CSV table of C-alpha atoms (C1' of nucleotides) in Angstrom, one decimal:
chain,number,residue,atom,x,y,z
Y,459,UNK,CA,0.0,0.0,0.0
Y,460,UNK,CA,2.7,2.4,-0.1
Y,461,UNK,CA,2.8,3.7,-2.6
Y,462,UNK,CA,5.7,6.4,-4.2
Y,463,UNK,CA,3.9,9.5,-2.0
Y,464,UNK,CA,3.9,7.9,1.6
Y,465,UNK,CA,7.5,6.4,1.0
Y,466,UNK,CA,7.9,10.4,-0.1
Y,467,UNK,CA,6.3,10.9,3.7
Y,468,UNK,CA,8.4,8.2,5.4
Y,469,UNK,CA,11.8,9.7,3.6
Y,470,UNK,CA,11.1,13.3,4.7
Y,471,UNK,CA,10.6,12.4,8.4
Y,472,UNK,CA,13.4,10.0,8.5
Y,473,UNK,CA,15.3,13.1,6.8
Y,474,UNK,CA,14.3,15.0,10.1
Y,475,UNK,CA,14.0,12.9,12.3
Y,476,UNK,CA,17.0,10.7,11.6
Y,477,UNK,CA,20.2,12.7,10.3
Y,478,UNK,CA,23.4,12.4,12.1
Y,479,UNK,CA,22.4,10.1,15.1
Y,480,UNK,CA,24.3,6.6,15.2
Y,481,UNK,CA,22.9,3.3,15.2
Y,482,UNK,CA,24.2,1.8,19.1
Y,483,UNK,CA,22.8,-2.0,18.1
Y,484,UNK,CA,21.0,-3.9,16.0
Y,485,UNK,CA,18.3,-6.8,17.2
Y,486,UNK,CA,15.6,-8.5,15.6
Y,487,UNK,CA,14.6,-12.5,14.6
Y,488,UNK,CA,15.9,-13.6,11.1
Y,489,UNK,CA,12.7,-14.3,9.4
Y,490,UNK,CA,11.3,-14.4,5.7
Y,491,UNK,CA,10.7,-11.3,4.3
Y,492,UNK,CA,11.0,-10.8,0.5
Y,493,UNK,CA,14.5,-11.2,0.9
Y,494,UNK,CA,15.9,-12.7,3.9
Y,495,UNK,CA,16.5,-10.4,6.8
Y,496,UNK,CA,19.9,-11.3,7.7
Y,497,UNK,CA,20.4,-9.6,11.2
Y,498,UNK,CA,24.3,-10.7,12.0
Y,499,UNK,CA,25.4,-8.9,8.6
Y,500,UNK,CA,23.3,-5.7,9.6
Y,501,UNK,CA,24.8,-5.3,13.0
Y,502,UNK,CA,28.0,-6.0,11.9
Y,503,UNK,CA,27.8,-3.3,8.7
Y,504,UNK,CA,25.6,-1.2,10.6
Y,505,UNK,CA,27.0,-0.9,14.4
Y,506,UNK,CA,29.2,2.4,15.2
Y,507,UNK,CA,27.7,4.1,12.3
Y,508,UNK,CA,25.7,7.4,11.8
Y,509,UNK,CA,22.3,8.0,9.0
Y,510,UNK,CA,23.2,10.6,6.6
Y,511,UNK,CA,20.8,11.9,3.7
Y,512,UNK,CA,17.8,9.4,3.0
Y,513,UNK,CA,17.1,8.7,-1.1
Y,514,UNK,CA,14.1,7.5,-2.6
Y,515,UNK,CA,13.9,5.6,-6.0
Y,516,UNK,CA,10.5,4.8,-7.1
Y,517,UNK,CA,9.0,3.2,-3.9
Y,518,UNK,CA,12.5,1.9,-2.0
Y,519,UNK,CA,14.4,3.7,0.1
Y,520,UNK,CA,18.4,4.0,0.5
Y,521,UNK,CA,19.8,5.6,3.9
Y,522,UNK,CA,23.6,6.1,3.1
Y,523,UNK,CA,25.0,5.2,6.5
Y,524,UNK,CA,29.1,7.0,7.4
Y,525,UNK,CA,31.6,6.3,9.6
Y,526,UNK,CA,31.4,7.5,13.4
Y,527,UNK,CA,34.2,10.0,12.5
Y,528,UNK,CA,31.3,12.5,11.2
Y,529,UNK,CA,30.6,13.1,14.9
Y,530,UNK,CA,29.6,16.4,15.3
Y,531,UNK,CA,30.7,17.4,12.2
Y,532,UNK,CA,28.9,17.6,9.0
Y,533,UNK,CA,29.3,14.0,7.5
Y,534,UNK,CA,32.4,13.4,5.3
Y,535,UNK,CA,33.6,11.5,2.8
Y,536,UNK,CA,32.1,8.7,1.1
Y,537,UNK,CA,28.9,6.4,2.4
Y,538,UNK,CA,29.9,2.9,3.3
Y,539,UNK,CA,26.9,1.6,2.3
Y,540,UNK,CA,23.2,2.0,2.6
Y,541,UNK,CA,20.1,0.8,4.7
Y,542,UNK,CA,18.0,-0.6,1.7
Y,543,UNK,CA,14.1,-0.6,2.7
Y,544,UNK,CA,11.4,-1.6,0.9
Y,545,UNK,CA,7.8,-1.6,2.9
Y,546,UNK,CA,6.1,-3.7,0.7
Y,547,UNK,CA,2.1,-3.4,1.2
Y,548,UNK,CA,2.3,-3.5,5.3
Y,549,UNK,CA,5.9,-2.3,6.6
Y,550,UNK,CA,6.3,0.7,8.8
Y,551,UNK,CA,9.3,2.4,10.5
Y,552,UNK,CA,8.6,3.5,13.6
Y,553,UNK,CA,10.7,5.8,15.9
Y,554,UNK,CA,9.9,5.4,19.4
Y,555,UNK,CA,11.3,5.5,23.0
Y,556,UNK,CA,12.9,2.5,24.4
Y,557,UNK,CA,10.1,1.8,26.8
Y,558,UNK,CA,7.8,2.0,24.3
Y,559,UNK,CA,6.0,-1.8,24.1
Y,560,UNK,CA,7.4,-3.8,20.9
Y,561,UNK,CA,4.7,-4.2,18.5
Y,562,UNK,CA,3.8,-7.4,16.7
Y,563,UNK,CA,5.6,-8.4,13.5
Y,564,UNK,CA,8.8,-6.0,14.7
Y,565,UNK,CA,11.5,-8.1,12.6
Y,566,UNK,CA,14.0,-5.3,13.1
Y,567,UNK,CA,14.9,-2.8,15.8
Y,568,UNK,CA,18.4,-0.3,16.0
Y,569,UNK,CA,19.0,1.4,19.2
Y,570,UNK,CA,19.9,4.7,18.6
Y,571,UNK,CA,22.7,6.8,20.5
Y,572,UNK,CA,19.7,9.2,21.3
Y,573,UNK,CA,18.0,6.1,23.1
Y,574,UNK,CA,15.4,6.1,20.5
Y,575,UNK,CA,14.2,2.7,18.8
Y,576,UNK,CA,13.8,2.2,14.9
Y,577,UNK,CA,11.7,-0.8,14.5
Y,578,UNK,CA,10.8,-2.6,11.1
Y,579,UNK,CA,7.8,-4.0,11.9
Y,580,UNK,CA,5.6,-5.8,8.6
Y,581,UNK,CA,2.9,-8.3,8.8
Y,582,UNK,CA,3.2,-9.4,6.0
Y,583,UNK,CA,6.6,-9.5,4.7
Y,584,UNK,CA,6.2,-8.4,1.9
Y,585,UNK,CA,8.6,-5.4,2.5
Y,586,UNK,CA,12.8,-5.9,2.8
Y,587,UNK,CA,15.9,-4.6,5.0
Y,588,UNK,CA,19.1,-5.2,3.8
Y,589,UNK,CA,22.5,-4.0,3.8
Y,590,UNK,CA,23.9,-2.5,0.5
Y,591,UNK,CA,27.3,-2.1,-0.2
Y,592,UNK,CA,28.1,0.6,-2.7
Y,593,UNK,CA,29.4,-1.6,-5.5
Y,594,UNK,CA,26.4,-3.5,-4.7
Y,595,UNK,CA,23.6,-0.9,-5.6
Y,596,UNK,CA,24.3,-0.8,-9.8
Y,597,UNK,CA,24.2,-4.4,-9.7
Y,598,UNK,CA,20.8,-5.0,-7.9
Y,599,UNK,CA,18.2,-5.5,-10.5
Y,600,UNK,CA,15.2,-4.2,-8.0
Y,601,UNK,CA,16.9,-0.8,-8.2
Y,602,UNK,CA,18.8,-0.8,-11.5
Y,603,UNK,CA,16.0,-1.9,-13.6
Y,604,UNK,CA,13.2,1.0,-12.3
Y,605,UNK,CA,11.9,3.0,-14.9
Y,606,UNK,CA,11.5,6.8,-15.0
Y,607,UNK,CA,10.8,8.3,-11.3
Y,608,UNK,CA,7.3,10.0,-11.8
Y,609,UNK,CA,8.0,13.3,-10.4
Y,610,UNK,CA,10.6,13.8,-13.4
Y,611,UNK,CA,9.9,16.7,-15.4
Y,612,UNK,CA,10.4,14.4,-18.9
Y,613,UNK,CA,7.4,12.2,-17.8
Y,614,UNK,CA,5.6,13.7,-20.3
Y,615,UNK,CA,8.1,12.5,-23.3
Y,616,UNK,CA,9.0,9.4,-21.7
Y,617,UNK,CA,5.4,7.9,-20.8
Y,618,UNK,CA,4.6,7.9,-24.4
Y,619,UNK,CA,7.6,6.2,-25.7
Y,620,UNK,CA,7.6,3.2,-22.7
Y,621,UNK,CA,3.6,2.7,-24.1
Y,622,UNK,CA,3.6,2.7,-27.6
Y,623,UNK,CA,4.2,-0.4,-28.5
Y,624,UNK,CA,2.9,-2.6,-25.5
Y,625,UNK,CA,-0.6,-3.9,-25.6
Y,626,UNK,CA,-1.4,-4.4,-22.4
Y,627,UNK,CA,-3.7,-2.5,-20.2
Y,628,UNK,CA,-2.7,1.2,-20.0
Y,629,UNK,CA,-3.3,-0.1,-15.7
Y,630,UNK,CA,-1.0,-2.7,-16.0
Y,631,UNK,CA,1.6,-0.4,-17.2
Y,632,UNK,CA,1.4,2.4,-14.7
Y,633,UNK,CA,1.9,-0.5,-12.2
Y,634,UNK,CA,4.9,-1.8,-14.0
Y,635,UNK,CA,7.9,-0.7,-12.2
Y,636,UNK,CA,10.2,-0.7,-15.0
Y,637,UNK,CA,8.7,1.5,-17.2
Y,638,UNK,CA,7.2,4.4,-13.9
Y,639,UNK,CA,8.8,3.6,-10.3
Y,640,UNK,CA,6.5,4.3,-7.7
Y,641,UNK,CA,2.8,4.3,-8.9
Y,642,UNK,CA,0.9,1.9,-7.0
Y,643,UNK,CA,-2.6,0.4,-7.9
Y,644,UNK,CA,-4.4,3.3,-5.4
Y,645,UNK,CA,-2.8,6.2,-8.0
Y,646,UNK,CA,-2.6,4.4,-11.0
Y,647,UNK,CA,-6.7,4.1,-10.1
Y,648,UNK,CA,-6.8,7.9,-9.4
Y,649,UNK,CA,-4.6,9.3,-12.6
Y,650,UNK,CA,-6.2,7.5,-15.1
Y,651,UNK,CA,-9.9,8.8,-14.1
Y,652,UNK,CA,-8.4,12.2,-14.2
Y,653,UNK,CA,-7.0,11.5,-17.6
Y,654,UNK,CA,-10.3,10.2,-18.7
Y,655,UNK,CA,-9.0,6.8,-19.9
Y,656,UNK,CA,-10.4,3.7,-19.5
Y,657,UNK,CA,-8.0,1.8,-17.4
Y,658,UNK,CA,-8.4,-1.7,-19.7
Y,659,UNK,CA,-7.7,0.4,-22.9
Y,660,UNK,CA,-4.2,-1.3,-24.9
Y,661,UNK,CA,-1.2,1.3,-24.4
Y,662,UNK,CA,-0.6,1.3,-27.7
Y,663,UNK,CA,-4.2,2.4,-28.2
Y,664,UNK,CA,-4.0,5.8,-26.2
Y,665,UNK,CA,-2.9,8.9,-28.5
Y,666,UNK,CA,0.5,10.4,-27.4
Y,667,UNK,CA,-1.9,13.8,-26.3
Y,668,UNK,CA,-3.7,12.1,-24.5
Y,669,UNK,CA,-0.5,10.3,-22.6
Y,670,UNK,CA,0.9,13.8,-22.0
Y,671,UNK,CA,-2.1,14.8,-20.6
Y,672,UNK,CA,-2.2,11.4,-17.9
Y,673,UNK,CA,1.7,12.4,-17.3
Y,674,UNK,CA,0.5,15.3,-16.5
Y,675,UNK,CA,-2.8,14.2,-14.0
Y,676,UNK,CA,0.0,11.6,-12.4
Y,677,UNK,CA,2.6,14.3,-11.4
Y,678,UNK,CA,-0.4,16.2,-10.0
Y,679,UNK,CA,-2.1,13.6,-8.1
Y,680,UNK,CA,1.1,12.8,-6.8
Y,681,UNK,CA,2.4,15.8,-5.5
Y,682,UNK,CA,-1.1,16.5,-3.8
Y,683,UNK,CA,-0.8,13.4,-1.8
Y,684,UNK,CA,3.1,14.5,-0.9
Y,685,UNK,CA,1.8,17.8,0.3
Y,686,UNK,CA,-1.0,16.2,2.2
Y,687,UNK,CA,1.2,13.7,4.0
Y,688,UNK,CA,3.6,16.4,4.4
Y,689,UNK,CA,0.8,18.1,6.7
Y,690,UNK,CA,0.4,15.0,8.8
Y,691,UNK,CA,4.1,14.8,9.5
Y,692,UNK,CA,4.7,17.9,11.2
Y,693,UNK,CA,2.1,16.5,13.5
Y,694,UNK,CA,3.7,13.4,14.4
Y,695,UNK,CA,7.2,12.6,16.4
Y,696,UNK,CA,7.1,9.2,15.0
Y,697,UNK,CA,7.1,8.4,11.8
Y,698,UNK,CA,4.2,6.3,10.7
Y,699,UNK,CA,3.6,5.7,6.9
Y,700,UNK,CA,-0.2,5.2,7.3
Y,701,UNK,CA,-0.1,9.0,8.6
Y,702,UNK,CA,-0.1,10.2,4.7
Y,703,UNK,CA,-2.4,7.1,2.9
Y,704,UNK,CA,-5.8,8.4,3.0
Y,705,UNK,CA,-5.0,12.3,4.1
Y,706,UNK,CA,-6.2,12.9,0.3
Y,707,UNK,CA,-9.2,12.6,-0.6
Y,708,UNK,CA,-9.2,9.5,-3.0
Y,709,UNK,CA,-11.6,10.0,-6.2
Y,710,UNK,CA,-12.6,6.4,-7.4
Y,711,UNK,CA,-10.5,4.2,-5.6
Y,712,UNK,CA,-12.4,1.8,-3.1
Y,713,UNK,CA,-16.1,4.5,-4.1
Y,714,UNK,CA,-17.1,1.3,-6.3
Y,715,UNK,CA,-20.8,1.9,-6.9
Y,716,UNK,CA,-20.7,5.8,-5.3
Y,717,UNK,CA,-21.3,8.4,-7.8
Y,718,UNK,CA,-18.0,10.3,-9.9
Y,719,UNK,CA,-17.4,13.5,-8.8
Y,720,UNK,CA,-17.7,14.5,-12.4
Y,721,UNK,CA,-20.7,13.3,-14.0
Y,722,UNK,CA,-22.6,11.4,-11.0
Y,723,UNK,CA,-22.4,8.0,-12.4
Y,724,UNK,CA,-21.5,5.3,-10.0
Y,725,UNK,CA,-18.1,4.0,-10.3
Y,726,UNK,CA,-17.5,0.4,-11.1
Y,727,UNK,CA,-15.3,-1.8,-10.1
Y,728,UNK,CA,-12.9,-5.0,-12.1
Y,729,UNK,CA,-10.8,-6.2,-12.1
Y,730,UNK,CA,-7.2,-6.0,-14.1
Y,731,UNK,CA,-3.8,-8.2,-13.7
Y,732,UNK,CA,-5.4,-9.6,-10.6
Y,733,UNK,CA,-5.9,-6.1,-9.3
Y,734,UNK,CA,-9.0,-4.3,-8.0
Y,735,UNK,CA,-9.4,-1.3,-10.6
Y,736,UNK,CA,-12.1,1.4,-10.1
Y,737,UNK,CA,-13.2,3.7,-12.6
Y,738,UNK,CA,-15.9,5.5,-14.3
Y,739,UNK,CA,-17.6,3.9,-17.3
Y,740,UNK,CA,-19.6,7.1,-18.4
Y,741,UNK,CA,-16.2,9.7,-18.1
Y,742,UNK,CA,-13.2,7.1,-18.5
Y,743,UNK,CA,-12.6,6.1,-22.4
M,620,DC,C1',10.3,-9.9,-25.6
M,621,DC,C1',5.7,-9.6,-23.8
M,622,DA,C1',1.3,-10.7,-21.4
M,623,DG,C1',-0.9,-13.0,-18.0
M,624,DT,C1',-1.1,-15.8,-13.7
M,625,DA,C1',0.6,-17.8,-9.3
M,626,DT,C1',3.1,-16.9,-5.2
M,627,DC,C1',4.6,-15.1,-0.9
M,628,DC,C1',2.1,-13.5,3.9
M,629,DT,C1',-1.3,-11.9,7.6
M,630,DG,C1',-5.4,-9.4,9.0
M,631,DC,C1',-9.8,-8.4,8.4
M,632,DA,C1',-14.6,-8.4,6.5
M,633,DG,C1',-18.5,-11.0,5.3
M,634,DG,C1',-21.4,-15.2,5.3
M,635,DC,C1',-23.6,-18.7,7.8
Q,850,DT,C1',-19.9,-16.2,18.8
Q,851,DG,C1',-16.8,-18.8,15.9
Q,852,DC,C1',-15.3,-20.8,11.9
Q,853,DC,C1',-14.4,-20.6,7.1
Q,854,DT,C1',-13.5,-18.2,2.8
Q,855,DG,C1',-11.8,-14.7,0.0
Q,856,DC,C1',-9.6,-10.5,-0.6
Q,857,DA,C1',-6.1,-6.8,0.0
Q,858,DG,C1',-1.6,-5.8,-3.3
Q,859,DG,C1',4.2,-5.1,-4.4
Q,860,DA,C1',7.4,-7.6,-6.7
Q,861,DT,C1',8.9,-11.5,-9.0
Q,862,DA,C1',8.9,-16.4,-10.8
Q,863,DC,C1',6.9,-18.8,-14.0
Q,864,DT,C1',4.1,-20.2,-18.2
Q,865,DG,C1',2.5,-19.8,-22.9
DNA sequence: CCAGTATCCTGCAGGC
DNA sequence: TGCCTGCAGGATACTG
C-alpha cells in the first residue's frame, strides 16, 4: 500500500527525524521477508555508524550510512553503504522511546545513541531490509531496472515512448515498475480517471496527447498526496507511513458503486492483472 | 520480448 | 460467537 507518495512521507521524516544520530545496536529475529533479513550482517555493517541523507527511488528507500568519525561534524567522505528498505504493502518504520511496548511483527529494531528505537515492523513480509554495499547498488536488478521516477519533469516524453508499443492495459503499465517507479494500484486508479481513460484500454491504443495529458494528471495527483502527508508529519514525532495514505481525498478508488465527482455515475469496479481497478464507465474512455 | 497468472504473507470483513 | 473463505496488493517467478 505504499505507494511512491507515503514512502515520499516516510523519507522526509526520516530526513528529520533521523540525520546524524548513530545506530548503538541492532536486534531483531531472522525471518522471511521478501529477501531474507539477515540480522548478524546488519549489526556487523551497521554498528558504530551514523544516517546521513535518506534517497528514494521509485517506492525503496536508501539511507547512506558514514563512519562514526562525522561526529559532530557535518558528515564526510564517502557512504559505506546503505540501509536498503522496501515496505512492501504493510511495513512501517517506527521511531519510538525505548520503553515504548514492541509491536507485533517487529522483525528489526536499531538502538539509537539518542535512546530512540527504529523498528521494522511488517505483517506481511512483503517489505525488505538489507544491507547495500556501494558496489552493490548498480548491480541490484530491484533498483537498477526502475523506470522513470514519476515526479521527473520528462514524464511527459518518456510515458509515451515506454507505451507505444505494449498492448497491455494502460493499468497494468502504470503498475509496471520498470517503465514508472512508484505508482501503485491506489494512483494508477486515481490518474487514469483524471485522464479520462479507460484503465483496460491497450497502451498502444492511447494517442500520445492524451499520454501527455495522464503524465501530467500523475505528477499532480502525486504531488497533492506528498503535500498532504507532508501536513500529517509535522504532527507526528514518530514516523508512521499510514499517517499520509488516505490524508487525500481519494476520487474512485475503493467508491465502487458511489457516484463520480464528475458526472454522478456510479463508479465500477474490475478487475485488471489480478488487481482491483475502479473507474468511471460514463467519463473514462 | 511480452502478457498474463501464481506466489509469498497476515489481518480483516463477510457469510452462515 | 466462531469458523471458514476470500480479498487486499508489491514484486517476482513462472508459463504460454
Amino acid at each position: 500500500m505504499p505507494e511512491l507518495p507515503e514512502v515520499e512521507t516516510v523519507r522526509r521524516a526520516l530526513e528529520l527525524h533521523l540525520g546524524g544520530r548513530q545506530v548503538c545496536a541492532v536486534g531483531g529475529r531472522a525471518v522471511r521477508l521478501r529477501r531474507p533479513l539477515e540480522l548478524d550482517h546488519l549489526a556487523r555493517q551497521l554498528e558504530g555508524l551514523r544516517f546521513g541523507s535518506p534517497r528514494r527511488r521509485g517506492k525503496h528507500l536508501l539511507i547512506d550510512m558514514y563512519s562514526e568519525e562525522g561526529r559532530g561534524e557535518r558528515l564526510q567522505g564517502e557512504p559505506l553503504g546503505a540501509l536498503h528498505i522496501h515496505l512492501g504493502m504493510t511495513g512501517r518504520l517506527l521511531l519510538v522511546e525505548a520503553q515504548e511496548p514492541e509491536p507485533r511483527h517487529t522483525h528489526l529494531t536499531l538502538v539509537l545513541d539518542s535512546g530512540q528505537l527504529l523498528r521494522y515492523v511488517d505483517a506481511r513480509r512483503f517489505g525488505m531490509v538489507e544491507w547495500l554495499a556501494p558496489e552493490e547498488e548498480a548491480g541490484d536488478p530491484s533498483l537498477s531496472a526502475l523506470g522513470i521516477e514519476p515526479l521527473d519533469p520528462r514524464l511527459a516524453q518518456a510515458l509515451p515512448s515506454a507505451v507505444r508499443r505494449r498492448t497491455a492495459p494502460i493499468k497494468s503499465l502504470l503498475l509496471d515498475q520498470h517503465l514508472v517507479a512508484g505508482v501503485g494500484n491506489i494512483y494508477a486508479n486515481e490518474a487514469l480517471w483524471r485522464s479520462e481513460i479507460a484503465p483496460h484500454r491497450s497502451g498502444s491504443r492511447i494517442s500520445r496527447q492524451r499520454l501527455v495529458v495522464l503524465a501530467e494528471r500523475l505528477q499532480e495527483v502525486l504531488r497533492e498526496a506528498i503535500a498532504a502527508g507532508g501536513t500529517t508529519l509535522r504532527d507526528f514525532a514518530s514516523l508512521d507511513a499510514e499517517a499520509g495514505y488516505f490524508a487525500i481525498d481519494l476520487s474512485v478508488y475503493d467508491r465502487q458503486g458511489q457516484p463520480c465527482e464528475s458526472c454522478g455515475s456510479p463508479i465500477s469496479r474490475s478487475t485488471i492483472g489480478g488487481r482491483s481497478t475502479f473507474w468511471c464507465r460514463a467519463c473514462q474512455r
